Every structure is written in structure tokens, then in C-alpha cells.
Short mmCIF file of C-alpha atoms in Angstrom, two decimals:
data_model
loop_
_atom_site.label_atom_id
_atom_site.label_comp_id
_atom_site.label_asym_id
_atom_site.label_seq_id
_atom_site.Cartn_x
_atom_site.Cartn_y
_atom_site.Cartn_z
CA MET A 1 26.41 80.59 -141.57
CA ALA A 2 26.03 83.17 -138.80
CA ALA A 3 25.17 85.79 -141.39
CA VAL A 4 22.45 83.54 -142.77
CA LEU A 5 21.02 83.40 -139.28
CA ALA A 6 21.34 87.16 -139.00
CA LEU A 7 19.25 87.60 -142.13
CA GLY A 8 16.55 85.44 -140.67
CA ALA A 9 16.61 87.04 -137.25
CA VAL A 10 13.52 89.10 -136.59
CA PHE A 11 14.28 90.63 -133.22
CA ALA A 12 16.85 93.38 -133.07
CA GLY A 13 18.56 91.81 -130.07
CA VAL A 14 18.98 88.49 -131.82
CA ALA A 15 20.20 90.22 -134.95
CA SER A 16 22.90 92.13 -133.11
CA ILE A 17 24.18 88.98 -131.38
CA ALA A 18 24.21 87.15 -134.70
CA ALA A 19 25.97 90.07 -136.42
CA GLN A 20 28.67 90.00 -133.75
CA ASP A 21 28.99 86.27 -134.15
CA SER A 22 29.57 86.67 -137.91
CA LYS A 23 32.88 88.38 -137.08
CA SER A 24 34.18 85.35 -135.20
CA VAL A 25 36.63 82.82 -136.56
CA ALA A 26 35.02 80.55 -139.14
CA PRO A 27 34.95 76.86 -138.18
CA ALA A 28 37.68 74.61 -139.56
CA GLU A 29 35.43 72.51 -141.81
CA SER A 30 34.15 75.61 -143.59
CA ASN A 31 37.78 76.68 -144.14
CA GLU A 32 38.43 73.38 -145.83
CA ARG A 33 35.41 73.87 -148.08
CA LEU A 34 36.52 77.42 -148.83
CA ASN A 35 40.01 76.28 -149.78
CA ALA A 36 38.64 73.53 -152.01
CA THR A 37 36.36 76.09 -153.68
CA VAL A 38 39.26 78.46 -154.24
CA GLN A 39 41.34 75.69 -155.80
CA GLU A 40 38.46 74.79 -158.14
CA MET A 41 37.86 78.48 -159.01
CA TRP A 42 41.40 78.67 -160.33
CA ALA A 43 41.84 75.05 -161.40
CA HIS A 44 43.46 76.00 -164.71
CA ALA A 45 45.51 78.96 -163.54
CA ASP A 46 49.19 79.10 -164.44
CA PRO A 47 51.29 77.43 -161.68
CA GLU A 48 53.23 80.64 -161.14
CA TRP A 49 49.96 82.56 -160.68
CA LYS A 50 48.55 79.91 -158.39
CA LYS A 51 51.01 81.03 -155.72
CA ARG A 52 48.73 84.03 -155.27
CA LEU A 53 45.91 81.76 -154.07
CA GLN A 54 47.86 81.01 -150.90
CA GLN A 55 47.01 83.39 -148.05
CA ASP A 56 49.59 84.42 -145.49
CA GLU A 57 48.66 84.35 -141.80
CA THR A 58 47.64 88.02 -141.74
CA GLN A 59 45.42 87.75 -144.82
CA LEU A 60 43.82 84.65 -143.31
CA LEU A 61 43.09 86.30 -139.95
CA CYS A 62 41.79 89.54 -141.50
CA SER A 63 39.48 87.50 -143.74
CA ARG A 64 38.13 85.46 -140.84
CA PHE A 65 37.56 88.48 -138.62
CA ARG A 66 36.07 90.55 -141.44
CA ASN A 67 38.90 93.07 -140.94
CA GLU A 68 37.86 93.71 -137.34
CA PRO A 69 40.13 91.45 -135.30
CA PRO A 70 39.84 91.40 -131.50
CA GLU A 71 42.59 93.40 -129.81
CA ASP A 72 44.84 90.44 -128.96
CA VAL A 73 44.78 89.23 -132.58
CA ALA A 74 45.31 92.80 -133.83
CA ALA A 75 48.36 93.16 -131.56
CA SER A 76 49.85 89.91 -132.86
CA ILE A 77 49.28 91.04 -136.46
CA ARG A 78 50.95 94.41 -135.81
CA ALA A 79 53.93 92.75 -134.14
CA ARG A 80 54.41 90.26 -136.97
CA GLU A 81 54.07 92.93 -139.65
CA LEU A 82 56.38 95.36 -137.87
CA ALA A 83 59.14 92.76 -138.05
CA THR A 84 58.91 92.68 -141.87
CA ILE A 85 59.82 96.32 -142.45
CA VAL A 86 63.21 96.86 -144.07
CA TYR A 87 64.26 100.49 -143.72
CA PRO A 88 66.61 101.99 -146.33
CA LYS A 89 70.21 101.01 -145.58
CA ASP A 90 71.54 104.32 -146.82
CA GLY A 91 69.34 106.24 -144.36
CA ASN A 92 67.88 108.33 -147.20
CA TYR A 93 64.12 108.28 -147.26
CA LEU A 94 63.21 110.83 -149.88
CA GLY A 95 63.40 110.01 -153.59
CA ASP A 96 62.13 112.05 -156.52
CA TRP A 97 58.65 113.54 -155.99
CA LYS A 98 58.01 113.71 -159.75
CA GLU A 99 58.53 109.96 -160.03
CA GLY A 100 56.40 109.60 -156.89
CA GLU A 101 53.57 111.44 -158.57
CA LYS A 102 53.61 108.99 -161.50
CA ILE A 103 53.47 106.08 -159.06
CA ALA A 104 50.62 107.71 -157.12
CA GLN A 105 48.67 108.15 -160.36
CA SER A 106 49.24 104.69 -161.86
CA GLY A 107 47.04 101.71 -161.06
CA ARG A 108 48.89 99.39 -163.39
CA GLY A 109 51.00 96.31 -162.83
CA GLY A 110 50.44 92.81 -161.51
CA GLN A 111 47.08 92.22 -163.25
CA PHE A 112 46.59 89.33 -165.64
CA SER A 113 45.88 91.94 -168.30
CA ASP A 114 49.28 93.60 -167.73
CA ALA A 115 52.55 92.62 -169.39
CA PRO A 116 54.60 90.68 -166.79
CA ASP A 117 57.27 93.40 -166.77
CA ALA A 118 54.78 96.31 -166.72
CA ALA A 119 55.81 99.13 -164.38
CA ARG A 120 53.82 98.96 -161.17
CA GLY A 121 51.95 101.86 -159.68
CA GLY A 122 50.77 102.47 -156.14
CA ASN A 123 47.40 103.84 -157.31
CA CYS A 124 47.34 106.14 -154.26
CA TYR A 125 44.76 108.44 -155.87
CA ALA A 126 42.26 105.57 -156.10
CA CYS A 127 41.70 106.00 -152.37
CA HIS A 128 43.38 109.25 -151.19
CA GLU A 129 43.21 112.94 -151.93
CA MET A 130 46.78 114.19 -152.42
CA ALA A 131 47.64 117.25 -154.55
CA LYS A 132 44.67 119.61 -154.48
CA THR A 133 45.04 120.13 -158.23
CA GLU A 134 44.05 116.49 -158.84
CA MET A 135 40.24 116.30 -158.73
CA SER A 136 39.96 112.60 -159.45
CA PHE A 137 40.63 110.98 -156.09
CA GLY A 138 38.88 108.34 -154.05
CA SER A 139 37.61 108.35 -150.51
CA LEU A 140 38.42 104.90 -149.12
CA GLY A 141 41.47 106.34 -147.34
CA PRO A 142 42.01 109.63 -145.49
CA SER A 143 42.99 112.81 -147.33
CA LEU A 144 46.76 113.23 -147.64
CA ALA A 145 46.55 116.83 -148.87
CA GLU A 146 49.42 118.91 -147.41
CA TYR A 147 50.67 115.74 -145.77
CA GLY A 148 54.29 116.81 -145.32
CA LYS A 149 53.34 120.29 -144.22
CA ASN A 150 50.87 118.90 -141.69
CA HIS A 151 53.65 116.73 -140.28
CA ASN A 152 56.10 119.67 -140.15
CA PHE A 153 58.35 117.78 -142.60
CA THR A 154 59.99 116.01 -139.64
CA ALA A 155 62.41 113.11 -140.00
CA GLU A 156 60.36 111.03 -137.53
CA ALA A 157 57.15 111.48 -139.55
CA THR A 158 59.05 110.62 -142.74
CA LYS A 159 60.31 107.37 -141.23
CA GLU A 160 56.87 106.49 -139.82
CA THR A 161 55.28 107.11 -143.19
CA PHE A 162 57.90 104.94 -144.91
CA ALA A 163 56.79 102.19 -142.53
CA LYS A 164 53.10 102.74 -143.45
CA LEU A 165 53.84 102.55 -147.17
CA TYR A 166 56.02 99.48 -146.67
CA ASN A 167 53.57 97.72 -144.37
CA SER A 168 50.39 99.52 -143.36
CA GLN A 169 49.38 96.69 -141.08
CA ALA A 170 52.31 97.27 -138.73
CA SER A 171 50.33 100.38 -137.71
CA PHE A 172 46.74 99.26 -138.33
CA ALA A 173 45.96 95.54 -138.26
CA CYS A 174 43.75 94.57 -141.22
CA SER A 175 44.05 98.00 -142.83
CA ASN A 176 42.55 98.11 -146.33
CA MET A 177 45.82 99.53 -147.62
CA PRO A 178 48.11 97.12 -149.49
CA ARG A 179 51.39 96.13 -147.85
CA PHE A 180 53.44 97.46 -150.75
CA GLY A 181 56.90 96.63 -149.37
CA VAL A 182 56.16 93.20 -147.91
CA HIS A 183 54.81 91.91 -151.20
CA GLY A 184 57.59 93.62 -153.14
CA PHE A 185 54.83 95.25 -155.17
CA LEU A 186 56.70 98.56 -155.02
CA SER A 187 60.49 98.68 -154.80
CA GLU A 188 62.31 100.54 -152.04
CA GLN A 189 63.12 103.27 -154.55
CA GLN A 190 59.45 103.59 -155.56
CA ILE A 191 58.40 103.87 -151.92
CA LYS A 192 61.05 106.61 -151.46
CA ASP A 193 59.67 108.41 -154.52
CA VAL A 194 56.11 108.32 -153.14
CA LEU A 195 57.47 109.48 -149.79
CA ALA A 196 59.08 112.45 -151.56
CA TYR A 197 55.73 113.20 -153.20
CA LEU A 198 54.27 113.40 -149.67
CA PHE A 199 57.17 115.17 -147.92
CA ASP A 200 59.03 117.32 -150.44
CA PRO A 201 58.09 120.97 -149.79
CA LYS A 202 58.17 121.47 -153.58
CA SER A 203 55.67 118.65 -154.20
CA PRO A 204 52.16 119.71 -155.29
CA VAL A 205 50.88 117.71 -152.30
CA ASN A 206 52.24 120.46 -150.03
CA LYS A 207 51.06 123.39 -152.13
CA MET B 1 32.89 109.25 -175.56
CA LEU B 2 32.85 113.01 -175.92
CA VAL B 3 30.84 113.31 -172.75
CA LEU B 4 33.31 111.13 -170.88
CA SER B 5 36.29 113.22 -171.86
CA CYS B 6 34.48 116.37 -170.73
CA LEU B 7 33.89 114.89 -167.31
CA GLY B 8 37.50 115.07 -166.24
CA ALA B 9 38.07 118.70 -167.00
CA GLY B 10 37.89 121.41 -164.39
CA LEU B 11 35.06 120.12 -162.22
CA SER B 12 35.01 119.96 -158.47
CA SER B 13 34.61 116.47 -157.10
CA ALA B 14 30.97 117.07 -156.07
CA ASP B 15 30.16 118.47 -159.51
CA SER B 16 31.81 115.55 -161.26
CA GLY B 17 29.70 113.15 -159.18
CA ASP B 18 26.56 114.96 -160.36
CA GLU B 19 27.86 114.94 -163.93
CA ILE B 20 28.47 111.21 -163.81
CA GLN B 21 24.94 110.72 -162.49
CA ARG B 22 23.59 112.91 -165.29
CA TYR B 23 25.62 110.95 -167.85
CA ARG B 24 24.26 107.67 -166.48
CA GLU B 25 20.70 108.92 -166.81
CA MET B 26 21.37 110.23 -170.29
CA ILE B 27 22.71 106.93 -171.65
CA ASN B 28 20.04 104.89 -169.85
CA ASP B 29 17.74 104.73 -172.86
CA PRO B 30 16.48 101.24 -173.77
CA MET B 31 15.72 102.38 -177.32
CA ALA B 32 19.38 103.29 -177.81
CA ASN B 33 20.86 100.38 -175.84
CA PRO B 34 22.92 98.05 -178.11
CA ALA B 35 22.39 95.21 -175.60
CA PHE B 36 18.94 94.71 -177.12
CA LEU B 37 20.75 93.35 -180.20
CA ASN B 38 22.09 90.66 -177.83
CA VAL B 39 18.53 90.03 -176.65
CA ASP B 40 17.43 89.40 -180.26
CA ARG B 41 20.39 87.16 -181.02
CA GLY B 42 19.78 85.30 -177.74
CA GLU B 43 16.18 84.62 -178.73
CA ALA B 44 17.35 82.99 -181.96
CA LEU B 45 20.07 81.01 -180.16
CA TRP B 46 17.57 79.70 -177.60
CA ALA B 47 15.52 78.19 -180.43
CA LEU B 48 18.50 76.96 -182.49
CA ALA B 49 18.84 73.17 -182.78
CA ARG B 50 22.45 72.06 -182.29
CA GLY B 51 24.66 69.54 -180.51
CA THR B 52 24.74 65.77 -181.03
CA LYS B 53 21.03 65.64 -180.17
CA ASN B 54 20.25 68.40 -182.67
CA VAL B 55 17.69 70.05 -180.38
CA SER B 56 17.20 73.59 -179.17
CA LEU B 57 17.49 74.81 -175.58
CA GLU B 58 13.70 75.14 -175.40
CA THR B 59 13.36 72.22 -172.95
CA CYS B 60 16.15 73.54 -170.69
CA ASP B 61 14.83 74.00 -167.13
CA LEU B 62 16.09 77.22 -165.62
CA GLY B 63 14.29 76.49 -162.36
CA LYS B 64 10.68 77.24 -163.19
CA GLY B 65 10.06 74.25 -165.43
CA PRO B 66 11.37 73.20 -168.87
CA GLY B 67 11.42 76.16 -171.23
CA VAL B 68 9.94 78.66 -168.75
CA LEU B 69 11.87 81.90 -169.09
CA GLU B 70 9.46 84.37 -167.53
CA GLY B 71 10.90 85.33 -164.12
CA ALA B 72 13.55 82.59 -164.16
CA TYR B 73 16.51 84.97 -163.87
CA ALA B 74 14.92 86.63 -160.82
CA GLU B 75 15.30 83.37 -158.88
CA LEU B 76 18.89 82.53 -159.82
CA PRO B 77 21.25 81.26 -158.55
CA ARG B 78 19.28 78.29 -157.21
CA TYR B 79 19.62 74.58 -156.46
CA PHE B 80 18.95 72.19 -159.36
CA ALA B 81 18.06 68.64 -158.33
CA ASP B 82 19.04 67.12 -161.72
CA ALA B 83 22.59 68.44 -161.34
CA ASP B 84 22.54 68.26 -157.52
CA GLN B 85 24.20 71.65 -157.53
CA VAL B 86 23.53 75.35 -157.05
CA MET B 87 23.93 77.16 -160.38
CA ASP B 88 23.75 80.67 -161.73
CA LEU B 89 22.29 81.34 -165.17
CA GLU B 90 25.56 80.97 -167.06
CA GLN B 91 26.54 77.74 -165.32
CA ARG B 92 23.04 76.39 -165.92
CA LEU B 93 23.10 77.28 -169.61
CA LEU B 94 26.37 75.40 -170.03
CA TRP B 95 24.81 72.43 -168.24
CA CYS B 96 21.81 72.50 -170.59
CA MET B 97 24.03 72.79 -173.67
CA LYS B 98 25.91 69.67 -172.57
CA ASN B 99 23.00 67.65 -171.19
CA VAL B 100 20.02 68.74 -173.28
CA GLN B 101 21.76 69.41 -176.58
CA GLY B 102 24.84 67.23 -176.30
CA LEU B 103 26.84 70.26 -177.36
CA ASP B 104 30.62 70.41 -177.06
CA THR B 105 30.88 73.74 -175.21
CA ALA B 106 34.54 74.37 -176.09
CA ASP B 107 33.61 76.80 -178.87
CA VAL B 108 31.01 78.58 -176.72
CA LEU B 109 33.55 78.90 -173.89
CA SER B 110 36.22 80.23 -176.21
CA ARG B 111 33.78 83.07 -176.93
CA LYS B 112 32.46 83.46 -173.38
CA PHE B 113 33.31 87.16 -173.49
CA SER B 114 32.67 89.02 -176.73
CA ALA B 115 35.37 91.04 -178.46
CA PRO B 116 35.42 93.16 -181.62
CA ALA B 117 34.01 90.93 -184.41
CA VAL B 118 33.47 88.03 -181.97
CA THR B 119 29.98 87.55 -180.57
CA SER B 120 29.35 85.59 -177.38
CA ASP B 121 26.53 83.06 -177.25
CA MET B 122 26.59 83.33 -173.47
CA GLU B 123 26.18 87.11 -173.46
CA ASP B 124 23.39 86.83 -176.05
CA LEU B 125 21.51 84.12 -174.15
CA VAL B 126 21.92 85.84 -170.79
CA ALA B 127 20.68 89.16 -172.21
CA TYR B 128 17.63 87.42 -173.69
CA ILE B 129 16.79 85.34 -170.62
CA ALA B 130 17.50 88.04 -168.02
CA ASN B 131 15.33 90.44 -170.00
CA LYS B 132 12.43 88.04 -169.37
CA SER B 133 12.74 89.00 -165.69
CA SER B 134 12.87 92.73 -166.33
CA GLY B 135 10.29 94.49 -164.19
CA LYS B 136 10.30 91.64 -161.67
CA THR B 137 12.10 91.52 -158.32
CA PHE B 138 14.81 89.15 -157.09
CA HIS B 139 13.45 86.27 -155.07
CA ILE B 140 16.22 84.31 -153.33
CA PRO B 141 14.63 82.34 -150.47
CA LEU B 142 17.67 80.13 -149.69
CA ASP B 143 15.35 77.21 -148.95
CA HIS B 144 17.66 74.38 -149.92
CA PRO B 145 20.61 73.48 -147.65
CA GLN B 146 22.98 73.74 -150.64
CA GLU B 147 21.68 77.26 -151.30
CA LYS B 148 22.42 78.24 -147.70
CA GLN B 149 25.84 76.68 -148.04
CA ALA B 150 26.52 78.58 -151.29
CA TYR B 151 25.52 81.84 -149.59
CA ALA B 152 27.84 81.16 -146.63
CA LEU B 153 30.67 80.26 -148.99
CA GLY B 154 30.01 83.37 -151.06
CA GLU B 155 30.27 85.49 -147.92
CA GLU B 156 33.61 83.85 -147.07
CA LEU B 157 34.86 84.57 -150.59
CA PHE B 158 33.63 88.17 -150.39
CA TYR B 159 35.89 88.77 -147.36
CA ARG B 160 38.79 86.58 -148.51
CA ARG B 161 41.89 88.75 -148.76
CA GLY B 162 44.82 87.71 -150.86
CA SER B 163 47.39 88.22 -153.59
CA LEU B 164 49.87 91.05 -154.02
CA LEU B 165 47.70 93.88 -152.73
CA ASP B 166 45.80 92.12 -149.91
CA PHE B 167 42.48 92.91 -151.57
CA SER B 168 39.12 91.22 -151.11
CA CYS B 169 35.74 92.19 -152.54
CA ALA B 170 35.08 93.84 -149.17
CA THR B 171 38.06 96.19 -149.60
CA CYS B 172 36.06 98.25 -152.10
CA HIS B 173 32.49 97.17 -151.39
CA SER B 174 31.83 97.34 -147.65
CA ALA B 175 31.60 101.08 -147.00
CA ASP B 176 28.70 103.45 -147.66
CA GLY B 177 29.27 106.27 -150.14
CA ALA B 178 32.92 105.42 -150.85
CA LYS B 179 34.58 106.24 -154.14
CA ILE B 180 37.50 104.90 -156.18
CA ARG B 181 38.75 107.95 -158.00
CA THR B 182 35.41 109.51 -159.00
CA THR B 183 33.55 106.22 -159.31
CA GLN B 184 30.93 105.56 -156.65
CA LEU B 185 31.39 102.12 -155.09
CA PRO B 186 28.29 100.16 -154.13
CA ASN B 187 28.29 98.73 -150.60
CA LEU B 188 27.59 95.06 -151.30
CA SER B 189 28.26 93.81 -147.78
CA LYS B 190 24.65 94.32 -146.70
CA PRO B 191 21.16 94.15 -148.16
CA GLY B 192 19.80 97.40 -149.54
CA LYS B 193 19.64 99.86 -152.39
CA ASP B 194 23.32 99.67 -153.38
CA ALA B 195 23.12 95.90 -153.79
CA SER B 196 19.78 95.91 -155.58
CA ASP B 197 20.76 98.76 -157.92
CA THR B 198 23.91 96.83 -158.79
CA MET B 199 22.58 93.30 -159.12
CA GLY B 200 19.36 94.47 -160.79
CA SER B 201 21.32 96.14 -163.60
CA TRP B 202 23.37 93.20 -164.92
CA PRO B 203 23.73 92.11 -167.70
CA THR B 204 24.61 95.51 -169.04
CA TYR B 205 26.00 97.17 -172.13
CA ARG B 206 29.33 98.70 -171.13
CA VAL B 207 29.97 101.82 -173.15
CA SER B 208 33.66 101.79 -172.14
CA GLN B 209 34.08 98.30 -173.64
CA SER B 210 31.48 98.58 -176.45
CA GLN B 211 30.18 95.14 -175.39
CA THR B 212 27.37 93.61 -173.39
CA ARG B 213 28.70 92.03 -170.21
CA THR B 214 27.35 89.55 -167.67
CA MET B 215 27.96 89.24 -163.94
CA GLN B 216 30.48 86.43 -164.60
CA ASN B 217 32.49 88.93 -166.61
CA ARG B 218 32.21 91.60 -163.90
CA LEU B 219 33.54 89.24 -161.23
CA TRP B 220 36.33 88.12 -163.57
CA ASP B 221 37.26 91.79 -163.99
CA CYS B 222 37.16 92.39 -160.22
CA TYR B 223 39.59 89.51 -159.67
CA ARG B 224 41.83 91.00 -162.36
CA GLN B 225 41.98 94.24 -160.38
CA MET B 226 42.53 92.24 -157.18
CA ARG B 227 45.67 90.83 -158.86
CA MET B 228 44.30 87.31 -158.81
CA PRO B 229 44.55 84.90 -161.76
CA PRO B 230 41.49 84.74 -164.07
CA PRO B 231 38.78 82.75 -162.24
CA GLU B 232 37.18 79.72 -163.89
CA TYR B 233 34.04 80.71 -165.80
CA GLY B 234 30.96 78.98 -164.36
CA SER B 235 32.83 77.67 -161.30
CA ALA B 236 31.05 76.87 -158.04
CA GLY B 237 32.98 79.67 -156.33
CA LEU B 238 31.70 82.38 -158.67
CA THR B 239 28.19 81.00 -158.28
CA ALA B 240 28.58 81.15 -154.49
CA LEU B 241 29.71 84.78 -154.70
CA MET B 242 26.74 85.52 -156.93
CA MET B 243 24.42 83.84 -154.45
CA TYR B 244 25.78 86.09 -151.69
CA LEU B 245 25.48 89.23 -153.82
CA THR B 246 22.05 88.40 -155.22
CA LYS B 247 20.72 87.66 -151.73
CA GLN B 248 21.78 91.19 -150.72
CA ALA B 249 19.59 92.39 -153.61
CA ASP B 250 16.62 90.19 -152.62
CA GLY B 251 13.34 91.96 -153.28
CA GLY B 252 15.07 94.56 -155.45
CA PRO B 253 13.85 95.39 -158.97
CA ILE B 254 15.46 94.02 -162.14
CA ASN B 255 15.89 96.27 -165.15
CA VAL B 256 17.96 94.55 -167.80
CA PRO B 257 19.83 94.68 -170.01
CA SER B 258 20.93 98.07 -168.73
CA ILE B 259 23.58 100.37 -170.09
CA LYS B 260 26.52 101.63 -168.04
CA ARG B 261 29.73 103.53 -168.40
#
């Protein structure tokens, strides 16, 4: 509703107040209408698939705040998400960079057009530059070219990056990046393989 | 197809952007656009008597009076008093098939998206009717309370994150000049050229699919990539999203059916 007002607002001052207001929490009755609409939009979806209609608390808050939560909300999101990270029990973080490259290249898996057992990719190149030899990369995320080299291949940076791949929102509340580990979209081994693609000195990312 | 396969090879990212632009301009030739076959088929379908009432769609009111097609698409979605509902073109056509023609829409819905050797009445009718607004500009005044409500709901849906990858429409469509791989992403979170270029160019013939596609199909495909289940064709939610997106394109020119990669 606030955005409707913003469209109608003629004076710049009014518009900026209205624009700010549009980032506030939506009122409860509109949430009810939204949920009813969502249920109707997927009225005939398979029951197993319908589970995906349910938002978790973080998805709900990021939606309401248009991905720009106030600092107290952002802090609560980071704290909650940090608690979800499961680090490798064996203490090994680096898998096979060649497997990692395949995962970084693939945008498949989890779509209704995919076979249920289709291998899942991380689709990293959709948003990030990685190996400089790959020209087809997106710009929604920062460049990761020479990522390991730029982080001096340290163990601390490796662990921190594992955490970002597992749950980006533990670092940045309402990040656009999927929480690959939390959702189990990528397995621990796949995350290790992508990590190797970023941190192995032999990986094309560091060439 | 040949052109597409050349695009990937050995170009810097800036060059490939230019090449894609050049390719878009090259294929954008109405005389060579297969979607005009849909326009012709749509014209025949519009005048075809069928359903229990054995009448054509020619008395269907798309918002500008029964049978008025000129400029109708430019003002959709809109509120329809007879249905007491905001509808986009596809939802409205289904309503007219049921209520004007007494047509069982099961067959039409089973062919809502065309496939090799399967034509879609919906794609044909949309191409025909939307073409009658080509050269006009979108006019979405949001006068009716239900239209305002649909817009607000559409905005909520646009930002609604969910499913296995936490995506919403906004994930890809709220930044200026962003790209997925080498594909330029329109910023649809605000009014302007991105929104009007996008909304003013659907329906479109998609070279990559060899079919003419409507906005309902595009949103369905977006939800596929967002790892959501297939959304209900002609649902109020998709209409709300379309209201939000079309409002961002308000005043922008319509040039359809277009042809795209």
C-alpha cells in the first residue's frame, strides 16, 4: 500500500518518506491475504511440493523488509543463521576442485522440470566471476576471481568461506545468495568441492 | 541457432553483451516473426462459434466494451464488475469462454502452453488481441480499490522469498544493469525503461523454445527457476504480480508480438 502512495506522491519529500515506509513490516491483515493468495496460486500443487510454500522466519523477515532489515532484525537473523552451520566433522574443508567446477557451472536440480534425483548444481557462475577463462558469468554477486590467492589460502578464510556457502545469511542478513547448506540443497561434500574450486592453488580460479 | 552458438566463443564479456544486443536487433523483424501466425490463428479463434451456447468470443468485454479489441490489452490487468475481480487478459479470456460461450475450458487449459505439434488457443488469442494494442502505451490508472489491492499484493509477491534457494522475483530483478551469466536482467522493482521494455514486448516468439509465449508462461518459468511448484494458470496471484509489473511499465510503448532469444 505504501508503494501505491509513493507512486502518487508528487513532492520529493513525501515520496522519500513513503519509500522508506514501504520497507517497514507489512500489516498482519495483508499477510493473511498474501498467504491466502499463495495457497490459491498453488492450489493443485503436489503435497510434497507444497512444503516449499511455507516460509521460514528469515525468508519472512527478508520479504517484509525488502531485504533491508533494520540493524536489530539483521542481528537476530545473523545469530539464528549462524547457529545452523554444521562444520565438517572430519575437519577437512577442501574437496575436489574439478568436481567443484562442475557444481559452479551447473544450474540444475530442484526445479519442477528436473528429474527428482537430478544432480544439483550451485550455479555460482550465474552471479559470480570465478575462473578468468570462463567469460559467461553474472554480476549479481562480487567477483571471486583469484579468491583463494586473495585470501592467502589461509585456514581461517577457508572456514569462513565454508560458512558463507553453507549459510550466507550468517554473515549478511537477507543476502541474495541461497543458503545452500541449511536447505540441504548442496551436500557437505559438494560444498567442500566448491570450496576447493575457490581455494586450491591448482584451481583455475587462482590462475 | 548458428548465431547463438557463435556468441559463446572467445568474446570478452563486454563484446558478448554487444553481440547479444546485435542479435536481438537482427531477429526483431516483424516480417520474419512466426508469432504473426499466432495472430492469424487468434483472429479465427476469436470469431469461432463454440461452447454450449455455440457463439464466438466477439461479445466478450475485455474492458473497453463488448468486442472492443483496439487498445484493450494496454489497459490490462483491470477490474471487471461482472466478475467482481481484477483480471489479466488470459484470466479474462477463460472467463469469457466459460460465461459467454459456455465452453468447457479443460481442453484449452490442457494446451495452455504450446509444444511441438500442439497449438495453444490461449497463445493464439493473446497474440491476436495484444497485437491490437501494438503502438499504444500502457495505461494502468489503478482507479478501483481492487486494482490498488492487486498492485499491493503483487508487490508483496514480488519480494516474497521462499523455497530451496531463498529466491524472490526481486533477487534477480531489483538491481540496475545486473546480469545472470551474460543475460541482462531488467530491474522490475521500479517504473522505467527496463520495466516498459520488458512488459511492452510480451507476448513474444521465443527462438530458444520455437514457440510464442505469454506473460503467464514467463512467470511460470520464473517460478520454475525459483524452485517453486508450477503456479496455477490464471490465478489471482499471477494477475496481482502482473498488475505490479505492468504498473511499472505504465506509459511505456507496446510492440507485440515481439521476438526474443
